[in-house]
Amino acid sequence: MRLYNTLSGEKEEFIPVHEGKVGMYVCGPTVYNYIHIGNARPMIVFDTVRRYLEYKGYEVNYVSNFTDVDDKIIQKSIEEGVPASEISERYIRECKTDMEAMNIKPATVHPKATEEIDAMIRMIETLIEKGYAYEKNGTVYFRTRQFDGYGKLSKKNLDELRAGIRIAVSEEKEDPLDFVLWKPKKEGEPAWSSPWGDGRPGWHIECSVMSKKYIGDTLDIHAGGEDLVFPHHENEIAQSEACNGTTFSKYWMHNAFLNIDKKKMSKSAGNFLTVREIGEKYPLQVIRFFMLSAHYRSPLNFSGELVESARAGLERILTAAENVREQLKKAPDRECSAEEREQLERLGALRAKYEAAMEDDFNTADAISVVFEIVRLANATAEGSARAYLEEFSSTITQLCDILGIVTEKKEELLDAEIEALIEERQQARKRKEYARSDEIRDMLKEKGILLEDTREGVKWKRA
Ligand code: AMP
Ligand code: ZN
């Protein structure tokens, strides 16, 4: 298996530190709002990487954090007049709901920054002892000049960078590139006591600490969006390697952006669509399929047209899977014919082609086109095919889709908008005293797991 390592700038053979095991750390979201579909891209991409590694028999320890202390969280807590923890807990819950809806497996561990403060303080102390960090007026900085490899991941010209930020730099820093490990408390902000006074950690230190605690000093794969390469991941390397004296991560994987009108989708630019919003228009499985239809290192432009084409493509796969399952119900238990055996050989070759695509730096776009080849073969299946033959097709399609996180069993799920339209229709029927129709709608919704409640404020509904 080969994967592109940002550190070397090349595709490399994947050899984990411990045979058969993979320790993988993926930087997670800062939780101050609903996640948008740009944030969903790394979640979907690296969940797929994990699923493929598991399919290959690796035991994957997948760690992904929630950044639950941050300026934006604090800002929102001030706006709403509630504690910061209430904001972060709310959006961790919502994020987990979205992840589940996108069929993203929960991480082995989802550590939270606020629960790891002691370990962060210990790592900062070690960095100070080793001469890699210094304190000025309650702020602790990392001494970038002390760390030889600084810049090796992002390959930035450090002198140019230094020149660029010289004007804005505060007097305290020894070097413009030095970054904050610990900052002093400001009035009204959450704070923890430390050897340098009350305060809170800088952003980068949490990932160094959590990955060490839950995986070890050397990770197999460290991943995230490409905007994290500098400074976040560069700083993580500096902190971890200075503290542990060993390689921080063997492989670095970064996904390209999800764009909208060729611009990065981001909260700050305001050009974003939340997973929640998009989930009202499309089944989220369609969004997942859309994301994987491009290679993870290629930028992907979001457009209604592309999503529609993903929806149609996915439909073709699901229909083929359904047809095979239907045929299986009445399939004869007999030996496969010579022709069927030949088709099964083709199927085996296509599975190998799928694996080859995934093993070439997780080329999900090519893997999906192999699934379409299998679908074509499945659609050409003759009536009365042998059970063993159909079972092989059914399990292959299911398994190869499962790696992509696509569930082939069709669920007749209603979208929020469809439910609301039906409720409205039921209200109209009741007004016209067409009770048979209104009962029919209620029963139909109930069958699909939607429960209605008539209240004084109108009809409320919930999923059972
Ligand atoms: P944030 O909450 O901004 O720290 O982002 C969480 C994760 O989403 C990081 O890995 C980011 O790199 C990633 N990310 C944010 N915006 C996008 C985007 N438009 N496309 C792809 N990845 C993104
Ligand atoms: Zn991180």
Tab-separated table of C-alpha atoms and ligand atoms in Angstrom:
chain	number	residue	atom	x	y	z
A	1	MET	CA	0.000	0.000	0.000
A	2	ARG	CA	1.341	3.383	-0.980
A	3	LEU	CA	0.323	6.728	0.383
A	4	TYR	CA	1.386	10.273	-0.258
A	5	ASN	CA	3.354	11.603	2.673
A	6	THR	CA	3.277	15.404	2.964
A	7	LEU	CA	6.558	15.182	4.883
A	8	SER	CA	8.545	13.655	2.008
A	9	GLY	CA	6.362	15.026	-0.786
A	10	GLU	CA	6.219	11.528	-2.288
A	11	LYS	CA	4.099	8.421	-2.346
A	12	GLU	CA	5.665	5.927	0.058
A	13	GLU	CA	5.118	2.289	0.915
A	14	PHE	CA	3.014	2.095	4.083
A	15	ILE	CA	4.832	0.239	6.866
A	16	PRO	CA	3.357	0.859	10.323
A	17	VAL	CA	5.543	1.015	13.436
A	18	HIS	CA	3.977	-2.159	14.863
A	19	GLU	CA	3.035	-4.910	12.464
A	20	GLY	CA	-0.717	-5.268	12.000
A	21	LYS	CA	-1.521	-2.155	14.006
A	22	VAL	CA	-2.127	1.430	12.985
A	23	GLY	CA	-2.165	4.453	15.300
A	24	MET	CA	-3.917	7.272	13.509
A	25	TYR	CA	-4.596	10.789	14.758
A	26	VAL	CA	-6.953	13.150	12.948
A	27	CYS	CA	-7.304	16.770	14.080
A	28	GLY	CA	-10.938	17.358	14.892
A	29	PRO	CA	-13.155	20.425	14.855
A	30	THR	CA	-13.330	23.406	17.143
A	31	VAL	CA	-16.806	23.107	18.588
A	32	TYR	CA	-18.605	26.446	18.575
A	33	ASN	CA	-21.180	25.852	15.848
A	34	TYR	CA	-22.655	23.182	13.613
A	35	ILE	CA	-20.007	21.628	11.358
A	36	HIS	CA	-20.098	22.585	7.691
A	37	ILE	CA	-19.577	20.236	4.771
A	38	GLY	CA	-15.984	21.485	4.389
A	39	ASN	CA	-15.270	20.162	7.895
A	40	ALA	CA	-17.001	16.959	6.863
A	41	ARG	CA	-14.473	16.292	4.094
A	42	PRO	CA	-11.573	15.188	6.356
A	43	MET	CA	-14.024	13.246	8.526
A	44	ILE	CA	-15.340	11.292	5.542
A	45	VAL	CA	-11.973	10.864	3.831
A	46	PHE	CA	-10.079	9.610	6.880
A	47	ASP	CA	-12.977	7.442	8.044
A	48	THR	CA	-12.692	5.780	4.630
A	49	VAL	CA	-8.929	5.353	5.074
A	50	ARG	CA	-9.629	3.737	8.427
A	51	ARG	CA	-12.294	1.448	6.967
A	52	TYR	CA	-9.924	0.307	4.233
A	53	LEU	CA	-7.137	-0.382	6.733
A	54	GLU	CA	-9.590	-2.409	8.817
A	55	TYR	CA	-10.694	-4.299	5.710
A	56	LYS	CA	-7.009	-5.174	5.170
A	57	GLY	CA	-6.930	-6.634	8.668
A	58	TYR	CA	-5.147	-3.837	10.545
A	59	GLU	CA	-6.213	-3.043	14.063
A	60	VAL	CA	-6.745	0.708	13.917
A	61	ASN	CA	-6.495	2.953	16.944
A	62	TYR	CA	-8.241	6.064	15.602
A	63	VAL	CA	-7.972	9.161	17.757
A	64	SER	CA	-9.695	12.424	16.928
A	65	ASN	CA	-9.976	15.369	19.288
A	66	PHE	CA	-12.540	18.031	19.979
A	67	THR	CA	-11.029	21.474	20.564
A	68	ASP	CA	-13.321	22.675	23.336
A	69	VAL	CA	-11.435	25.720	24.589
A	70	ASP	CA	-10.825	28.482	22.070
A	71	ASP	CA	-11.462	32.182	21.438
A	72	LYS	CA	-14.473	31.496	19.215
A	73	ILE	CA	-16.119	29.250	21.805
A	74	ILE	CA	-15.556	31.904	24.468
A	75	GLN	CA	-16.935	34.604	22.163
A	76	LYS	CA	-20.096	32.582	21.560
A	77	SER	CA	-20.516	31.901	25.273
A	78	ILE	CA	-20.366	35.664	25.934
A	79	GLU	CA	-22.944	36.314	23.195
A	80	GLU	CA	-25.326	33.734	24.636
A	81	GLY	CA	-24.520	34.480	28.275
A	82	VAL	CA	-23.802	30.829	29.099
A	83	PRO	CA	-20.614	29.055	30.238
A	84	ALA	CA	-18.144	28.080	27.490
A	85	SER	CA	-18.554	24.434	28.473
A	86	GLU	CA	-22.253	24.620	27.628
A	87	ILE	CA	-21.391	25.793	24.103
A	88	SER	CA	-18.739	23.135	23.517
A	89	GLU	CA	-20.820	20.301	24.962
A	90	ARG	CA	-23.777	21.298	22.813
A	91	TYR	CA	-21.756	21.317	19.603
A	92	ILE	CA	-19.879	18.121	20.409
A	93	ARG	CA	-23.301	16.478	20.708
A	94	GLU	CA	-24.452	18.001	17.427
A	95	CYS	CA	-21.208	17.048	15.700
A	96	LYS	CA	-21.600	13.435	16.821
A	97	THR	CA	-25.160	13.427	15.485
A	98	ASP	CA	-23.910	14.675	12.101
A	99	MET	CA	-21.085	12.148	12.059
A	100	GLU	CA	-23.485	9.314	12.700
A	101	ALA	CA	-25.759	10.564	9.933
A	102	MET	CA	-22.782	10.505	7.544
A	103	ASN	CA	-21.943	6.965	8.679
A	104	ILE	CA	-18.616	8.073	10.165
A	105	LYS	CA	-17.469	5.582	12.755
A	106	PRO	CA	-16.896	6.993	16.220
A	107	ALA	CA	-13.166	7.309	16.950
A	108	THR	CA	-11.568	4.810	19.308
A	109	VAL	CA	-11.114	7.861	21.549
A	110	HIS	CA	-12.485	11.396	21.149
A	111	PRO	CA	-10.379	13.334	23.677
A	112	LYS	CA	-11.339	16.861	24.682
A	113	ALA	CA	-8.757	19.561	25.313
A	114	THR	CA	-10.280	20.643	28.639
A	115	GLU	CA	-9.904	17.129	30.030
A	116	GLU	CA	-6.188	16.938	29.285
A	117	ILE	CA	-4.912	20.200	30.785
A	118	ASP	CA	-2.655	18.521	33.390
A	119	ALA	CA	-0.852	16.507	30.736
A	120	MET	CA	-0.429	19.684	28.653
A	121	ILE	CA	1.137	21.471	31.613
A	122	ARG	CA	3.530	18.536	32.081
A	123	MET	CA	4.611	18.613	28.435
A	124	ILE	CA	5.173	22.368	28.594
A	125	GLU	CA	7.295	21.895	31.746
A	126	THR	CA	9.410	19.301	29.941
A	127	LEU	CA	9.887	21.671	26.993
A	128	ILE	CA	11.045	24.430	29.366
A	129	GLU	CA	13.441	22.034	31.142
A	130	LYS	CA	14.923	20.985	27.810
A	131	GLY	CA	15.406	24.584	26.692
A	132	TYR	CA	12.728	24.473	23.977
A	133	ALA	CA	10.349	26.868	25.699
A	134	TYR	CA	10.460	30.029	27.824
A	135	GLU	CA	8.072	32.022	29.936
A	136	LYS	CA	7.466	35.794	29.759
A	137	ASN	CA	4.862	37.470	31.976
A	138	GLY	CA	2.663	34.407	32.306
A	139	THR	CA	2.907	33.401	28.640
A	140	VAL	CA	4.974	30.390	27.627
A	141	TYR	CA	6.418	30.337	24.090
A	142	PHE	CA	8.014	27.576	22.053
A	143	ARG	CA	11.556	28.521	20.997
A	144	THR	CA	11.407	27.662	17.290
A	145	ARG	CA	15.096	28.416	16.589
A	146	GLN	CA	16.045	25.741	19.068
A	147	PHE	CA	14.279	23.038	17.046
A	148	ASP	CA	16.379	22.087	14.030
A	149	GLY	CA	13.630	20.569	11.935
A	150	TYR	CA	11.283	23.541	12.145
A	151	GLY	CA	9.662	23.978	8.719
A	152	LYS	CA	10.299	20.441	7.456
A	153	LEU	CA	6.623	19.631	6.905
A	154	SER	CA	5.446	22.846	5.259
A	155	LYS	CA	8.761	23.532	3.490
A	156	LYS	CA	8.228	27.219	4.026
A	157	ASN	CA	11.009	29.689	3.709
A	158	LEU	CA	11.341	30.582	7.377
A	159	ASP	CA	13.338	33.755	6.831
A	160	GLU	CA	10.662	35.130	4.526
A	161	LEU	CA	8.037	34.191	7.076
A	162	ARG	CA	10.000	35.895	9.834
A	163	ALA	CA	10.317	39.051	7.777
A	164	GLY	CA	6.589	38.971	7.043
A	165	ILE	CA	5.473	38.961	10.660
A	166	ARG	CA	8.194	41.103	12.209
A	167	ILE	CA	6.074	44.241	12.510
A	168	ALA	CA	3.186	42.594	14.326
A	169	VAL	CA	5.360	40.670	16.723
A	170	SER	CA	5.091	41.477	20.396
A	171	GLU	CA	8.242	42.504	22.214
A	172	GLU	CA	8.073	39.423	24.395
A	173	LYS	CA	8.970	36.866	21.773
A	174	GLU	CA	12.585	35.964	21.091
A	175	ASP	CA	11.684	35.192	17.485
A	176	PRO	CA	8.655	36.102	15.363
A	177	LEU	CA	7.981	32.413	14.680
A	178	ASP	CA	7.849	31.440	18.349
A	179	PHE	CA	4.342	30.327	19.219
A	180	VAL	CA	2.243	30.192	22.352
A	181	LEU	CA	2.095	27.083	24.530
A	182	TRP	CA	0.313	28.704	27.471
A	183	LYS	CA	-1.432	32.065	27.775
A	184	PRO	CA	-2.476	33.988	30.874
A	185	LYS	CA	-6.074	34.304	31.959
A	186	LYS	CA	-8.202	37.173	30.744
A	187	GLU	CA	-11.174	38.373	32.783
A	188	GLY	CA	-14.280	36.249	32.266
A	189	GLU	CA	-12.462	33.467	30.419
A	190	PRO	CA	-12.137	29.860	31.536
A	191	ALA	CA	-8.759	29.296	33.214
A	192	TRP	CA	-6.725	26.601	34.923
A	193	SER	CA	-3.937	27.030	37.451
A	194	SER	CA	-0.406	26.342	36.283
A	195	PRO	CA	3.210	26.998	37.349
A	196	TRP	CA	2.994	30.201	35.234
A	197	GLY	CA	-0.222	31.471	36.835
A	198	ASP	CA	-3.853	30.971	35.875
A	199	GLY	CA	-4.405	30.613	32.173
A	200	ARG	CA	-5.186	28.258	29.331
A	201	PRO	CA	-3.221	26.281	26.744
A	202	GLY	CA	-2.422	27.450	23.226
A	203	TRP	CA	-4.122	25.465	20.476
A	204	HIS	CA	-1.256	23.320	19.152
A	205	ILE	CA	-0.186	21.652	22.380
A	206	GLU	CA	-3.414	19.642	22.803
A	207	CYS	CA	-2.753	17.446	19.766
A	208	SER	CA	0.834	16.679	20.798
A	209	VAL	CA	-0.393	15.664	24.247
A	210	MET	CA	-3.462	13.666	23.238
A	211	SER	CA	-1.749	11.743	20.454
A	212	LYS	CA	1.080	10.786	22.840
A	213	LYS	CA	-1.358	9.715	25.537
A	214	TYR	CA	-3.695	7.666	23.352
A	215	ILE	CA	-1.295	6.357	20.693
A	216	GLY	CA	2.318	6.858	21.753
A	217	ASP	CA	5.404	8.904	20.872
A	218	THR	CA	5.336	7.887	17.203
A	219	LEU	CA	2.087	7.851	15.243
A	220	ASP	CA	1.685	5.922	12.014
A	221	ILE	CA	-0.583	8.453	10.359
A	222	HIS	CA	-1.351	12.027	11.306
A	223	ALA	CA	-4.076	13.625	9.226
A	224	GLY	CA	-6.178	16.724	8.719
A	225	GLY	CA	-7.134	19.370	6.187
A	226	GLU	CA	-4.313	21.005	4.222
A	227	ASP	CA	-4.803	24.323	5.991
A	228	LEU	CA	-3.421	22.628	9.094
A	229	VAL	CA	0.040	21.961	7.598
A	230	PHE	CA	1.241	25.360	8.698
A	231	PRO	CA	1.397	26.399	11.411
A	232	HIS	CA	-0.607	23.767	13.313
A	233	HIS	CA	1.107	20.548	12.230
A	234	GLU	CA	4.520	22.161	11.930
A	235	ASN	CA	4.141	23.264	15.544
A	236	GLU	CA	2.899	19.873	16.664
A	237	ILE	CA	6.048	18.280	15.195
A	238	ALA	CA	8.262	20.817	16.956
A	239	GLN	CA	6.577	20.267	20.345
A	240	SER	CA	6.414	16.471	20.141
A	241	GLU	CA	9.849	15.803	18.707
A	242	ALA	CA	11.499	18.296	21.084
A	243	CYS	CA	9.741	16.630	24.036
A	244	ASN	CA	9.986	12.954	23.040
A	245	GLY	CA	13.226	12.971	21.065
A	246	THR	CA	11.799	10.734	18.361
A	247	THR	CA	9.845	10.924	15.073
A	248	PHE	CA	6.355	12.280	15.744
A	249	SER	CA	4.506	10.719	12.823
A	250	LYS	CA	5.720	8.408	10.059
A	251	TYR	CA	3.118	9.567	7.538
A	252	TRP	CA	1.262	12.847	7.140
A	253	MET	CA	-1.939	12.918	5.110
A	254	HIS	CA	-3.771	16.111	4.153
A	255	ASN	CA	-7.023	16.497	2.287
A	256	ALA	CA	-7.563	19.348	-0.167
A	257	PHE	CA	-10.389	21.816	0.318
A	258	LEU	CA	-14.008	21.576	-0.417
A	259	ASN	CA	-14.636	24.784	-2.335
A	260	ILE	CA	-17.690	26.716	-3.251
A	261	ASP	CA	-17.351	28.944	-6.345
A	262	LYS	CA	-13.659	27.969	-6.340
A	263	LYS	CA	-13.160	29.434	-2.854
A	264	LYS	CA	-12.511	27.455	0.317
A	265	MET	CA	-15.709	26.862	2.228
A	266	SER	CA	-15.176	28.359	5.672
A	267	LYS	CA	-17.102	29.710	8.596
A	268	SER	CA	-15.213	32.971	8.633
A	269	ALA	CA	-15.901	33.663	4.914
A	270	GLY	CA	-19.583	32.900	5.493
A	271	ASN	CA	-19.789	30.785	2.306
A	272	PHE	CA	-20.667	27.581	4.098
A	273	LEU	CA	-23.451	25.026	4.209
A	274	THR	CA	-23.850	23.055	7.385
A	275	VAL	CA	-24.183	19.292	7.301
A	276	ARG	CA	-27.555	19.825	8.953
A	277	GLU	CA	-28.776	22.099	6.140
A	278	ILE	CA	-27.587	19.818	3.388
A	279	GLY	CA	-29.173	16.865	5.196
A	280	GLU	CA	-32.576	18.437	4.701
A	281	LYS	CA	-32.096	18.433	0.940
A	282	TYR	CA	-30.259	15.180	0.312
A	283	PRO	CA	-29.729	11.928	2.136
A	284	LEU	CA	-26.269	12.416	3.689
A	285	GLN	CA	-25.130	9.213	2.067
A	286	VAL	CA	-25.269	11.154	-1.224
A	287	ILE	CA	-22.928	13.797	0.223
A	288	ARG	CA	-20.540	11.109	1.397
A	289	PHE	CA	-20.556	9.529	-2.051
A	290	PHE	CA	-20.023	12.954	-3.641
A	291	MET	CA	-16.992	13.620	-1.408
A	292	LEU	CA	-15.401	10.311	-2.312
A	293	SER	CA	-15.982	10.787	-6.023
A	294	ALA	CA	-12.824	12.948	-6.079
A	295	HIS	CA	-9.356	11.990	-4.898
A	296	TYR	CA	-8.812	13.398	-1.413
A	297	ARG	CA	-5.814	15.492	-2.510
A	298	SER	CA	-7.754	17.205	-5.302
A	299	PRO	CA	-9.817	20.285	-4.583
A	300	LEU	CA	-13.511	19.568	-4.899
A	301	ASN	CA	-16.004	22.196	-5.936
A	302	PHE	CA	-19.434	21.924	-4.393
A	303	SER	CA	-22.325	22.401	-6.773
A	304	GLY	CA	-25.925	21.227	-6.904
A	305	GLU	CA	-25.239	19.675	-10.301
A	306	LEU	CA	-22.356	17.534	-9.047
A	307	VAL	CA	-24.369	16.419	-6.042
A	308	GLU	CA	-27.269	15.503	-8.331
A	309	SER	CA	-24.952	13.423	-10.468
A	310	ALA	CA	-23.608	11.730	-7.310
A	311	ARG	CA	-27.186	11.033	-6.285
A	312	ALA	CA	-27.962	9.412	-9.645
A	313	GLY	CA	-24.746	7.355	-9.567
A	314	LEU	CA	-25.398	6.141	-6.063
A	315	GLU	CA	-28.954	5.255	-6.994
A	316	ARG	CA	-27.614	3.015	-9.764
A	317	ILE	CA	-25.444	1.130	-7.291
A	318	LEU	CA	-28.206	0.771	-4.692
A	319	THR	CA	-30.700	-0.422	-7.292
A	320	ALA	CA	-28.260	-3.043	-8.588
A	321	ALA	CA	-27.609	-4.263	-5.033
A	322	GLU	CA	-31.356	-4.422	-4.399
A	323	ASN	CA	-31.964	-6.380	-7.610
A	324	VAL	CA	-29.342	-8.953	-6.717
A	325	ARG	CA	-30.924	-9.341	-3.289
A	326	GLU	CA	-34.351	-9.791	-4.882
A	327	GLN	CA	-33.018	-12.448	-7.254
A	328	LEU	CA	-31.421	-14.222	-4.311
A	329	LYS	CA	-34.827	-14.790	-2.730
A	330	LYS	CA	-35.779	-17.209	-5.489
A	331	ALA	CA	-32.303	-18.408	-6.498
A	332	PRO	CA	-31.837	-22.133	-7.157
A	333	ASP	CA	-29.323	-24.066	-5.017
A	334	ARG	CA	-27.211	-25.527	-7.758
A	335	GLU	CA	-23.571	-25.608	-8.859
A	336	CYS	CA	-22.413	-22.533	-10.777
A	337	SER	CA	-22.413	-22.975	-14.534
A	338	ALA	CA	-19.216	-22.553	-16.546
A	339	GLU	CA	-20.415	-19.133	-17.636
A	340	GLU	CA	-21.176	-18.117	-14.065
A	341	ARG	CA	-17.741	-19.267	-12.948
A	342	GLU	CA	-16.225	-17.125	-15.658
A	343	GLN	CA	-18.230	-14.094	-14.472
A	344	LEU	CA	-17.123	-14.753	-10.905
A	345	GLU	CA	-13.538	-14.683	-12.048
A	346	ARG	CA	-14.194	-11.279	-13.600
A	347	LEU	CA	-15.747	-10.178	-10.338
A	348	GLY	CA	-12.619	-11.300	-8.475
A	349	ALA	CA	-10.438	-9.344	-10.882
A	350	LEU	CA	-12.573	-6.254	-10.296
A	351	ARG	CA	-12.187	-6.591	-6.543
A	352	ALA	CA	-8.416	-6.698	-7.076
A	353	LYS	CA	-8.677	-3.600	-9.266
A	354	TYR	CA	-10.645	-1.822	-6.540
A	355	GLU	CA	-7.995	-2.737	-3.972
A	356	ALA	CA	-5.242	-1.546	-6.302
A	357	ALA	CA	-6.991	1.832	-6.590
A	358	MET	CA	-7.312	2.138	-2.816
A	359	GLU	CA	-3.711	1.067	-2.324
A	360	ASP	CA	-2.549	3.787	-4.659
A	361	ASP	CA	-2.928	6.589	-2.125
A	362	PHE	CA	-6.604	5.852	-1.471
A	363	ASN	CA	-7.890	6.684	-4.905
A	364	THR	CA	-11.583	6.478	-4.071
A	365	ALA	CA	-12.515	8.045	-7.426
A	366	ASP	CA	-11.047	5.064	-9.268
A	367	ALA	CA	-12.414	2.640	-6.689
A	368	ILE	CA	-15.910	4.006	-7.319
A	369	SER	CA	-15.543	3.523	-11.062
A	370	VAL	CA	-14.683	-0.130	-10.355
A	371	VAL	CA	-17.898	-0.411	-8.331
A	372	PHE	CA	-19.752	0.836	-11.418
A	373	GLU	CA	-18.062	-1.867	-13.501
A	374	ILE	CA	-19.300	-4.434	-11.000
A	375	VAL	CA	-22.788	-2.945	-11.187
A	376	ARG	CA	-22.765	-3.347	-14.966
A	377	LEU	CA	-21.791	-6.979	-14.556
A	378	ALA	CA	-24.463	-7.515	-11.898
A	379	ASN	CA	-27.135	-5.930	-14.095
A	380	ALA	CA	-26.278	-8.389	-16.841
A	381	THR	CA	-27.014	-11.333	-14.525
A	382	ALA	CA	-29.425	-13.775	-16.140
A	383	GLU	CA	-32.727	-14.811	-14.508
A	384	GLY	CA	-32.391	-18.006	-12.492
A	385	SER	CA	-28.697	-17.564	-11.609
A	386	ALA	CA	-27.263	-19.887	-8.970
A	387	ARG	CA	-27.469	-18.875	-5.304
A	388	ALA	CA	-23.698	-19.080	-4.772
A	389	TYR	CA	-23.153	-16.832	-7.784
A	390	LEU	CA	-25.612	-14.180	-6.588
A	391	GLU	CA	-24.310	-14.335	-3.035
A	392	GLU	CA	-20.813	-13.561	-4.256
A	393	PHE	CA	-22.076	-10.515	-6.146
A	394	SER	CA	-24.202	-9.340	-3.252
A	395	SER	CA	-21.452	-9.657	-0.651
A	396	THR	CA	-18.829	-8.065	-2.906
A	397	ILE	CA	-20.975	-5.012	-3.627
A	398	THR	CA	-21.927	-4.689	0.044
A	399	GLN	CA	-18.349	-5.024	1.251
A	400	LEU	CA	-16.765	-2.670	-1.274
A	401	CYS	CA	-19.465	-0.078	-0.585
A	402	ASP	CA	-19.043	-0.516	3.152
A	403	ILE	CA	-15.377	0.503	2.837
A	404	LEU	CA	-16.645	3.745	1.332
A	405	GLY	CA	-19.152	4.008	4.182
A	406	ILE	CA	-22.057	3.470	1.813
A	407	VAL	CA	-24.922	1.323	3.059
A	408	THR	CA	-26.414	-0.634	0.163
A	409	GLU	CA	-29.577	-1.674	1.946
A	410	LYS	CA	-32.080	0.921	0.752
A	411	LYS	CA	-33.719	2.737	3.599
A	412	GLU	CA	-36.896	4.511	2.638
A	413	GLU	CA	-36.036	7.506	4.753
A	414	LEU	CA	-38.101	10.625	4.539
A	415	LEU	CA	-36.382	14.002	4.498
A	416	ASP	CA	-37.517	16.705	6.916
A	417	ALA	CA	-39.013	18.722	4.054
A	418	GLU	CA	-41.004	15.735	2.800
A	419	ILE	CA	-42.339	15.064	6.281
A	420	GLU	CA	-43.406	18.651	6.684
A	421	ALA	CA	-45.134	18.654	3.286
A	422	LEU	CA	-47.095	15.537	4.299
A	423	ILE	CA	-48.076	17.064	7.623
A	424	GLU	CA	-49.316	20.149	5.800
A	425	GLU	CA	-51.320	17.967	3.419
A	426	ARG	CA	-52.835	16.180	6.407
A	427	GLN	CA	-53.840	19.494	7.986
A	428	GLN	CA	-55.529	20.554	4.750
A	429	ALA	CA	-57.356	17.215	4.536
A	430	ARG	CA	-58.615	17.663	8.084
A	431	LYS	CA	-59.858	21.146	7.315
A	432	ARG	CA	-61.834	19.670	4.433
A	433	LYS	CA	-63.055	16.958	6.825
A	434	GLU	CA	-61.409	14.282	4.679
A	435	TYR	CA	-60.562	12.202	7.725
A	436	ALA	CA	-59.814	9.044	5.794
A	437	ARG	CA	-57.009	10.839	3.944
A	438	SER	CA	-55.659	12.495	7.085
A	439	ASP	CA	-55.566	9.124	8.900
A	440	GLU	CA	-53.899	7.563	5.915
A	441	ILE	CA	-51.106	10.160	6.036
A	442	ARG	CA	-50.683	9.693	9.777
A	443	ASP	CA	-50.406	5.905	9.345
A	444	MET	CA	-47.986	6.218	6.473
A	445	LEU	CA	-45.725	8.487	8.533
A	446	LYS	CA	-45.977	6.106	11.480
A	447	GLU	CA	-44.862	3.241	9.303
A	448	LYS	CA	-41.744	5.223	8.436
A	449	GLY	CA	-41.058	5.909	12.091
A	450	ILE	CA	-42.425	9.454	12.234
A	451	LEU	CA	-44.684	10.148	15.186
A	452	LEU	CA	-47.155	13.038	15.150
A	453	GLU	CA	-48.455	14.884	18.127
A	454	ASP	CA	-51.318	17.377	17.895
A	455	THR	CA	-50.580	20.217	20.295
A	456	ARG	CA	-52.098	23.610	20.909
A	457	GLU	CA	-49.242	25.218	18.959
A	458	GLY	CA	-49.878	22.935	16.013
A	459	VAL	CA	-48.607	19.567	14.919
A	460	LYS	CA	-45.236	18.447	16.252
A	461	TRP	CA	-43.333	15.468	14.919
A	462	LYS	CA	-40.409	13.347	15.902
A	463	ARG	CA	-38.550	10.323	14.588
A	464	ALA	CA	-39.320	7.216	16.628
B	1	AMP	P1	-11.670	23.702	12.065
B	1	AMP	O1	-12.884	23.472	12.914
B	1	AMP	O2	-11.720	24.935	11.222
B	1	AMP	O3	-10.388	23.583	12.859
B	1	AMP	O4	-11.615	22.522	10.983
B	1	AMP	C1	-11.708	21.143	11.273
B	1	AMP	C2	-11.151	20.357	10.118
B	1	AMP	O5	-11.852	20.676	8.904
B	1	AMP	C3	-9.674	20.620	9.804
B	1	AMP	O6	-9.039	19.399	9.467
B	1	AMP	C4	-9.727	21.557	8.606
B	1	AMP	O7	-8.576	21.453	7.835
B	1	AMP	C5	-10.922	20.999	7.877
B	1	AMP	N1	-11.546	21.959	6.929
B	1	AMP	C6	-12.089	23.164	7.231
B	1	AMP	N2	-12.602	23.746	6.119
B	1	AMP	C7	-12.412	22.880	5.094
B	1	AMP	C8	-12.741	22.886	3.689
B	1	AMP	N3	-13.392	23.899	3.120
B	1	AMP	N4	-12.399	21.808	2.958
B	1	AMP	C9	-11.764	20.757	3.509
B	1	AMP	N5	-11.415	20.680	4.806
B	1	AMP	C10	-11.736	21.720	5.603
B	2	ZN	ZN	-4.185	19.025	15.691
